[in-house]
mmCIF file of C-alpha atoms in Angstrom:
data_model
loop_
_atom_site.group_PDB
_atom_site.id
_atom_site.type_symbol
_atom_site.label_atom_id
_atom_site.label_comp_id
_atom_site.label_asym_id
_atom_site.label_seq_id
_atom_site.Cartn_x
_atom_site.Cartn_y
_atom_site.Cartn_z
ATOM 1 C CA MET D 1 105.894 87.125 78.302
ATOM 2 C CA SER D 2 107.667 90.464 78.564
ATOM 3 C CA GLY D 3 109.778 93.049 76.800
ATOM 4 C CA ARG D 4 107.409 93.624 73.873
ATOM 5 C CA SER D 5 107.024 97.203 72.664
ATOM 6 C CA SER D 6 103.528 98.640 72.507
ATOM 7 C CA GLU D 7 102.143 101.649 70.683
ATOM 8 C CA SER D 8 98.931 101.788 72.701
ATOM 9 C CA PHE D 9 97.229 100.383 75.771
ATOM 10 C CA VAL D 10 93.594 99.679 76.536
ATOM 11 C CA LEU D 11 91.642 100.502 79.697
ATOM 12 C CA PRO D 12 94.447 101.463 82.096
ATOM 13 C CA ASN D 13 93.568 101.353 85.774
ATOM 14 C CA GLY D 14 96.075 101.587 88.652
ATOM 15 C CA GLY D 15 99.627 102.834 88.259
ATOM 16 C CA THR D 16 102.822 103.780 90.061
ATOM 17 C CA ALA D 17 106.445 104.756 89.389
ATOM 18 C CA TYR D 18 108.999 102.158 88.270
ATOM 19 C CA ASN D 19 112.515 102.737 86.924
ATOM 20 C CA GLY D 20 111.807 106.355 86.011
ATOM 21 C CA LYS D 21 108.680 105.379 84.094
ATOM 22 C CA VAL D 22 104.969 105.074 84.741
ATOM 23 C CA LEU D 23 103.986 101.482 85.462
ATOM 24 C CA MET D 24 100.368 100.882 84.509
ATOM 25 C CA ALA D 25 97.897 98.057 85.045
ATOM 26 C CA THR D 26 95.847 97.766 81.863
ATOM 27 C CA GLN D 27 92.717 95.658 81.634
ATOM 28 C CA GLY D 28 92.838 95.051 77.883
ATOM 29 C CA TYR D 29 89.936 94.073 75.629
ATOM 30 C CA ARG D 30 88.648 90.554 75.007
ATOM 31 C CA LEU D 31 91.321 88.189 73.653
ATOM 32 C CA ASP D 32 92.605 90.724 71.119
ATOM 33 C CA VAL D 33 94.328 92.933 73.702
ATOM 34 C CA PRO D 34 95.492 91.021 76.798
ATOM 35 C CA SER D 35 95.435 92.543 80.253
ATOM 36 C CA SER D 36 99.016 93.657 80.897
ATOM 37 C CA LEU D 37 101.599 95.435 82.989
ATOM 38 C CA ILE D 38 102.927 98.258 80.818
ATOM 39 C CA THR D 39 105.589 100.923 81.376
ATOM 40 C CA VAL D 40 105.307 104.336 79.741
ATOM 41 C CA ASP D 41 108.234 106.725 79.366
ATOM 42 C CA PRO D 42 106.879 110.146 80.475
ATOM 43 C CA ILE D 43 109.260 111.951 78.106
ATOM 44 C CA THR D 44 109.085 109.921 74.890
ATOM 45 C CA LEU D 45 105.616 108.457 75.616
ATOM 46 C CA GLN D 46 106.901 105.117 74.361
ATOM 47 C CA SER D 47 105.324 102.124 76.081
ATOM 48 C CA GLU D 48 106.541 98.589 76.699
ATOM 49 C CA VAL D 49 104.694 95.463 77.795
ATOM 50 C CA LEU D 50 106.361 93.869 80.819
ATOM 51 C CA LEU D 51 103.903 91.016 81.362
ATOM 52 C CA ASN D 52 100.633 89.863 79.812
ATOM 53 C CA ASN D 53 100.026 86.255 80.889
ATOM 54 C CA TYR D 54 100.520 83.693 83.632
ATOM 55 C CA PHE D 55 102.447 80.916 81.895
ATOM 56 C CA GLY D 56 100.185 81.084 78.860
ATOM 57 C CA ARG D 57 96.915 81.830 80.664
ATOM 58 C CA PRO D 58 95.618 85.404 80.183
ATOM 59 C CA PHE D 59 95.066 87.568 83.222
ATOM 60 C CA ASN D 60 91.476 88.527 84.018
ATOM 61 C CA SER D 61 91.681 92.325 84.170
ATOM 62 C CA ILE D 62 94.668 93.603 86.154
ATOM 63 C CA ASN D 63 93.431 96.336 88.460
ATOM 64 C CA ASP D 64 96.175 97.844 90.613
ATOM 65 C CA VAL D 65 99.929 97.643 91.010
ATOM 66 C CA ALA D 66 102.565 98.421 93.651
ATOM 67 C CA VAL D 67 106.342 98.052 93.745
ATOM 68 C CA LEU D 68 108.020 96.291 96.669
ATOM 69 C CA MET D 69 111.560 97.565 97.185
ATOM 70 C CA ARG D 70 114.061 95.840 99.448
ATOM 71 C CA PRO D 71 114.887 98.068 102.456
ATOM 72 C CA GLY D 72 117.904 100.197 101.626
ATOM 73 C CA ALA D 73 117.568 99.761 97.858
ATOM 74 C CA GLY D 74 117.294 102.726 95.515
ATOM 75 C CA PRO D 75 114.747 103.350 92.738
ATOM 76 C CA THR D 76 117.274 102.274 90.088
ATOM 77 C CA ASP D 77 118.177 98.985 91.829
ATOM 78 C CA LEU D 78 115.785 96.922 89.733
ATOM 79 C CA ASP D 79 117.102 93.598 90.992
ATOM 80 C CA ASP D 80 115.828 94.554 94.460
ATOM 81 C CA GLN D 81 112.296 95.384 93.280
ATOM 82 C CA TRP D 82 109.238 93.195 92.760
ATOM 83 C CA ILE D 83 105.996 94.270 91.093
ATOM 84 C CA PHE D 84 102.855 93.188 92.964
ATOM 85 C CA PHE D 85 99.449 93.409 91.275
ATOM 86 C CA THR D 86 95.796 92.439 91.756
ATOM 87 C CA ASP D 87 93.725 90.622 89.139
ATOM 88 C CA PRO D 88 89.937 90.631 89.712
ATOM 89 C CA PRO D 89 87.396 89.459 87.077
ATOM 90 C CA TYR D 90 85.775 92.860 86.478
ATOM 91 C CA GLY D 91 86.428 92.721 82.735
ATOM 92 C CA TYR D 92 84.257 89.651 82.283
ATOM 93 C CA TYR D 93 81.345 90.963 84.315
ATOM 94 C CA GLN D 94 81.527 94.362 82.621
ATOM 95 C CA GLY D 95 81.402 92.731 79.207
ATOM 96 C CA PHE D 96 84.814 93.492 77.719
ATOM 97 C CA LYS D 97 86.783 90.354 78.641
ATOM 98 C CA GLU D 98 86.289 86.637 78.159
ATOM 99 C CA TYR D 99 85.354 84.257 80.978
ATOM 100 C CA PRO D 100 88.174 84.187 83.593
ATOM 101 C CA ARG D 101 90.830 81.530 83.198
ATOM 102 C CA LEU D 102 92.459 82.372 86.527
ATOM 103 C CA PRO D 103 91.149 82.837 90.089
ATOM 104 C CA SER D 104 90.904 86.281 91.664
ATOM 105 C CA GLN D 105 94.458 86.506 92.983
ATOM 106 C CA VAL D 106 97.431 88.727 93.758
ATOM 107 C CA TYR D 107 100.738 88.180 91.946
ATOM 108 C CA ALA D 108 104.392 89.171 92.332
ATOM 109 C CA PHE D 109 106.627 89.651 89.277
ATOM 110 C CA HIS D 110 110.390 90.212 89.115
ATOM 111 C CA PRO D 111 111.189 91.629 85.647
ATOM 112 C CA PRO D 112 114.996 91.070 85.708
ATOM 113 C CA SER D 113 114.655 87.323 86.332
ATOM 114 C CA GLY D 114 111.193 86.747 84.889
ATOM 115 C CA SER D 115 110.073 85.126 88.145
ATOM 116 C CA LEU D 116 106.294 85.204 88.569
ATOM 117 C CA ARG D 117 104.215 83.731 91.384
ATOM 118 C CA VAL D 118 100.876 83.948 93.143
ATOM 119 C CA VAL D 119 101.270 85.529 96.589
ATOM 120 C CA ALA D 120 97.683 85.815 97.887
ATOM 121 C CA ASP D 121 94.240 84.410 97.147
ATOM 122 C CA GLY D 122 90.876 84.000 98.866
ATOM 123 C CA PHE D 123 89.400 87.261 97.517
ATOM 124 C CA GLN D 124 86.115 88.000 95.806
ATOM 125 C CA ARG D 125 87.365 91.161 94.069
ATOM 126 C CA PRO D 126 91.013 91.982 94.919
ATOM 127 C CA ASN D 127 91.400 95.639 94.080
ATOM 128 C CA GLY D 128 93.818 98.207 95.534
ATOM 129 C CA ILE D 129 97.281 97.298 96.807
ATOM 130 C CA VAL D 130 99.951 99.294 98.652
ATOM 131 C CA PHE D 131 102.932 98.747 100.964
ATOM 132 C CA SER D 132 103.587 100.494 104.261
ATOM 133 C CA PRO D 133 106.450 103.036 104.310
ATOM 134 C CA ASP D 134 108.813 100.481 105.889
ATOM 135 C CA THR D 135 107.691 97.842 103.310
ATOM 136 C CA LEU D 136 106.928 95.373 106.116
ATOM 137 C CA ILE D 137 103.142 95.368 105.623
ATOM 138 C CA CYS D 138 101.072 94.957 102.466
ATOM 139 C CA TYR D 139 97.487 96.242 102.357
ATOM 140 C CA ILE D 140 95.026 94.806 99.826
ATOM 141 C CA THR D 141 91.392 95.831 99.382
ATOM 142 C CA ASP D 142 88.611 93.350 98.623
ATOM 143 C CA ALA D 143 85.799 95.161 96.798
ATOM 144 C CA GLY D 144 83.449 92.185 96.658
ATOM 145 C CA PHE D 145 80.649 94.487 97.896
ATOM 146 C CA ALA D 146 80.183 95.545 94.249
ATOM 147 C CA SER D 147 80.014 92.525 91.962
ATOM 148 C CA ALA D 148 79.923 94.502 88.666
ATOM 149 C CA ASP D 149 77.730 91.654 87.393
ATOM 150 C CA PRO D 150 74.726 92.989 85.399
ATOM 151 C CA GLU D 151 72.812 89.776 86.152
ATOM 152 C CA ASP D 152 73.406 89.999 89.890
ATOM 153 C CA ALA D 153 70.123 90.575 91.717
ATOM 154 C CA ARG D 154 72.136 92.416 94.379
ATOM 155 C CA PRO D 155 75.015 94.151 92.568
ATOM 156 C CA LEU D 156 75.755 96.100 95.765
ATOM 157 C CA ASP D 157 75.561 93.637 98.637
ATOM 158 C CA GLY D 158 76.505 94.534 102.189
ATOM 159 C CA SER D 159 76.972 90.869 103.077
ATOM 160 C CA ARG D 160 80.024 90.745 100.797
ATOM 161 C CA PRO D 161 83.497 92.170 101.567
ATOM 162 C CA GLY D 162 84.178 95.868 101.746
ATOM 163 C CA THR D 163 87.429 95.121 103.475
ATOM 164 C CA ILE D 164 91.118 95.961 103.717
ATOM 165 C CA TYR D 165 93.385 93.045 104.597
ATOM 166 C CA ALA D 166 96.906 93.398 105.981
ATOM 167 C CA TYR D 167 99.777 90.973 105.399
ATOM 168 C CA ASP D 168 103.282 90.748 106.796
ATOM 169 C CA VAL D 169 105.917 90.990 104.061
ATOM 170 C CA ILE D 170 108.797 88.519 104.025
ATOM 171 C CA HIS D 171 111.593 89.967 101.894
ATOM 172 C CA SER D 172 113.986 87.884 99.824
ATOM 173 C CA PRO D 173 117.287 87.260 101.653
ATOM 174 C CA ASP D 174 120.215 89.436 100.607
ATOM 175 C CA GLY D 175 121.963 87.977 97.596
ATOM 176 C CA ALA D 176 119.382 85.220 97.139
ATOM 177 C CA ASP D 177 118.313 83.868 93.765
ATOM 178 C CA HIS D 178 114.950 85.493 93.085
ATOM 179 C CA ARG D 179 113.697 82.370 91.336
ATOM 180 C CA THR D 180 114.113 80.249 94.462
ATOM 181 C CA HIS D 181 113.735 82.880 97.203
ATOM 182 C CA PRO D 182 110.920 85.261 96.185
ATOM 183 C CA PRO D 183 109.219 87.594 98.684
ATOM 184 C CA ALA D 184 106.073 86.314 100.378
ATOM 185 C CA LEU D 185 102.941 87.623 102.088
ATOM 186 C CA THR D 186 101.941 85.948 105.350
ATOM 187 C CA ASN D 187 99.739 86.399 108.444
ATOM 188 C CA ARG D 188 96.641 87.685 106.642
ATOM 189 C CA ARG D 189 94.361 89.656 108.951
ATOM 190 C CA LEU D 190 91.447 92.068 108.697
ATOM 191 C CA PHE D 191 92.755 95.627 108.923
ATOM 192 C CA ALA D 192 89.550 97.597 108.343
ATOM 193 C CA PHE D 193 85.960 97.238 107.145
ATOM 194 C CA THR D 194 84.496 100.350 105.577
ATOM 195 C CA ASP D 195 81.159 101.712 106.765
ATOM 196 C CA CYS D 196 80.221 103.009 103.312
ATOM 197 C CA GLY D 197 80.366 100.729 100.295
ATOM 198 C CA MET D 198 83.813 99.332 99.683
ATOM 199 C CA PRO D 199 87.469 100.414 99.578
ATOM 200 C CA ASP D 200 88.909 100.797 96.088
ATOM 201 C CA GLY D 201 92.269 102.500 95.481
ATOM 202 C CA ILE D 202 94.586 102.666 98.488
ATOM 203 C CA LYS D 203 97.667 104.669 99.548
ATOM 204 C CA CYS D 204 99.850 105.266 102.639
ATOM 205 C CA ASP D 205 101.405 108.443 103.995
ATOM 206 C CA THR D 206 104.842 108.727 105.582
ATOM 207 C CA LYS D 207 103.438 108.013 109.065
ATOM 208 C CA GLY D 208 101.892 104.739 107.963
ATOM 209 C CA ASN D 209 98.311 105.993 107.858
ATOM 210 C CA VAL D 210 96.165 104.233 105.251
ATOM 211 C CA TYR D 211 93.934 106.112 102.789
ATOM 212 C CA ALA D 212 91.277 104.351 100.694
ATOM 213 C CA GLY D 213 88.719 105.588 98.193
ATOM 214 C CA CYS D 214 85.207 104.610 99.322
ATOM 215 C CA PHE D 215 81.625 105.363 98.317
ATOM 216 C CA ASP D 216 81.420 108.665 100.197
ATOM 217 C CA GLY D 217 85.001 109.853 99.689
ATOM 218 C CA VAL D 218 88.367 108.968 101.192
ATOM 219 C CA HIS D 219 88.613 107.162 104.535
ATOM 220 C CA VAL D 220 91.786 107.454 106.618
ATOM 221 C CA TRP D 221 92.908 104.865 109.173
ATOM 222 C CA ASN D 222 95.977 104.897 111.380
ATOM 223 C CA LYS D 223 98.390 101.971 111.196
ATOM 224 C CA HIS D 224 96.454 100.205 113.965
ATOM 225 C CA GLY D 225 93.244 100.145 111.914
ATOM 226 C CA ALA D 226 91.409 102.921 113.786
ATOM 227 C CA LEU D 227 89.385 105.261 111.558
ATOM 228 C CA MET D 228 90.849 108.760 111.942
ATOM 229 C CA GLY D 229 88.503 110.622 109.639
ATOM 230 C CA LYS D 230 87.096 111.075 106.156
ATOM 231 C CA ILE D 231 87.409 113.445 103.227
ATOM 232 C CA LEU D 232 83.793 113.572 102.056
ATOM 233 C CA LEU D 233 83.033 114.246 98.405
ATOM 234 C CA GLY D 234 79.283 114.671 98.840
ATOM 235 C CA LEU D 235 76.065 113.451 97.246
ATOM 236 C CA ASP D 236 76.074 115.535 94.066
ATOM 237 C CA LEU D 237 74.985 113.083 91.361
ATOM 238 C CA PRO D 238 71.367 113.077 90.117
ATOM 239 C CA ALA D 239 69.045 110.803 92.044
ATOM 240 C CA SER D 240 68.051 107.431 90.606
ATOM 241 C CA ASN D 241 64.690 106.006 91.693
ATOM 242 C CA GLY D 242 64.604 108.640 94.376
ATOM 243 C CA VAL D 243 67.935 107.546 95.852
ATOM 244 C CA PRO D 244 70.853 110.041 95.693
ATOM 245 C CA LYS D 245 74.002 108.711 94.088
ATOM 246 C CA GLU D 246 77.378 109.291 95.668
ATOM 247 C CA ARG D 247 80.313 110.056 93.456
ATOM 248 C CA GLY D 248 82.656 108.373 95.845
ATOM 249 C CA CYS D 249 86.355 107.977 95.152
ATOM 250 C CA ALA D 250 87.697 105.249 92.875
ATOM 251 C CA ASN D 251 91.378 106.095 93.228
ATOM 252 C CA LEU D 252 93.736 108.626 94.756
ATOM 253 C CA VAL D 253 97.317 109.802 94.610
ATOM 254 C CA PHE D 254 99.518 112.034 96.752
ATOM 255 C CA VAL D 255 100.969 115.091 95.029
ATOM 256 C CA PRO D 256 103.155 117.843 96.491
ATOM 257 C CA GLY D 257 101.001 119.627 99.052
ATOM 258 C CA GLY D 258 97.917 117.484 98.833
ATOM 259 C CA LEU D 259 95.868 114.487 97.841
ATOM 260 C CA LEU D 260 94.335 114.135 94.391
ATOM 261 C CA MET D 261 91.098 112.136 94.357
ATOM 262 C CA PHE D 262 89.414 110.632 91.310
ATOM 263 C CA ALA D 263 85.606 110.543 91.443
ATOM 264 C CA GLU D 264 83.711 109.306 88.385
ATOM 265 C CA ASP D 265 84.035 112.236 85.929
ATOM 266 C CA ARG D 266 85.771 114.675 88.289
ATOM 267 C CA MET D 267 89.067 115.137 90.115
ATOM 268 C CA TYR D 268 89.281 116.749 93.546
ATOM 269 C CA LEU D 269 92.347 118.140 95.310
ATOM 270 C CA ALA D 270 92.507 118.164 99.097
ATOM 271 C CA THR D 271 95.209 120.379 100.594
ATOM 272 C CA ILE D 272 96.592 118.394 103.522
ATOM 273 C CA GLN D 273 99.812 118.322 105.527
ATOM 274 C CA ALA D 274 100.293 114.566 105.219
ATOM 275 C CA ARG D 275 102.858 113.475 102.659
ATOM 276 C CA GLY D 276 102.646 110.349 100.540
ATOM 277 C CA ALA D 277 104.969 107.498 101.460
ATOM 278 C CA LEU D 278 106.127 107.274 97.845
ATOM 279 C CA LEU D 279 106.338 111.013 97.250
ATOM 280 C CA GLU D 280 109.982 111.844 96.606
ATOM 281 C CA GLU D 281 111.500 115.231 95.945
ATOM 282 C CA ASP D 282 114.455 115.337 93.591
ATOM 283 C CA SER D 283 115.528 118.962 93.193
ATOM 284 C CA GLU D 284 112.595 120.501 91.313
ATOM 285 C CA ASN D 285 111.289 117.211 89.955
ATOM 286 C CA PHE D 286 108.740 115.134 91.804
ATOM 287 C CA VAL D 287 107.844 111.471 91.629
ATOM 288 C CA PHE D 288 104.535 110.678 93.272
ATOM 289 C CA ALA D 289 102.341 107.634 93.854
#
């Protein structure tokens, strides 16, 4: 299940920091390369597979990942950290994975104990995932608006979810056995519905504001779900059938002094005062997510 070394990884998607390394969600390729959670040492570039199956059943195509840390724990206290990740079926519909053997779900994994469980379901396309700065709320995007199915008569369908859901986080009790007392997500509720396409990657700043990549750029909501504004990336792709294409924003990450946004074949940097909730300064070295 875990601990296997890897020389390469296929189709990485979301990522974050974990134990001084880069934790990546990789989608894999067919049955030959399973969808996996992989860590990469930024110095040696050596990679290691942490997880690549759910009790023998391959994941669909892991999309995004976030680390839940017990309040008061440090980045090296691995026993107090759980890895949460989303697993939509994009790989199958995009033609590089086999038919799904698992529902579209969200999982929590505790590497030290090997504990693995499903923590949320009921999604069409679970996508981005992030925790609030106080780790008491988990935000998960459902990108069902875009099916990614080439045989879908309506691949972009406004009647399907373009939604961010919020959950309350129940932490494991202090000193509890992680196998019998894992963290849980409860009280699912609609946090926001985007007015343009769907939310993809998602991040929080230190004030608890929520940022999500959408079809026209990055949307920003306060912690109460009120839309505060947008960072628009414009309509600069060639038109198709007379309809302009938006680059949109698939993912984003806070860096010192700004927000880096990933849009198809380009990266944009917005200089903003807000600071990422996971952005930590350690002397002259930065860890960002």
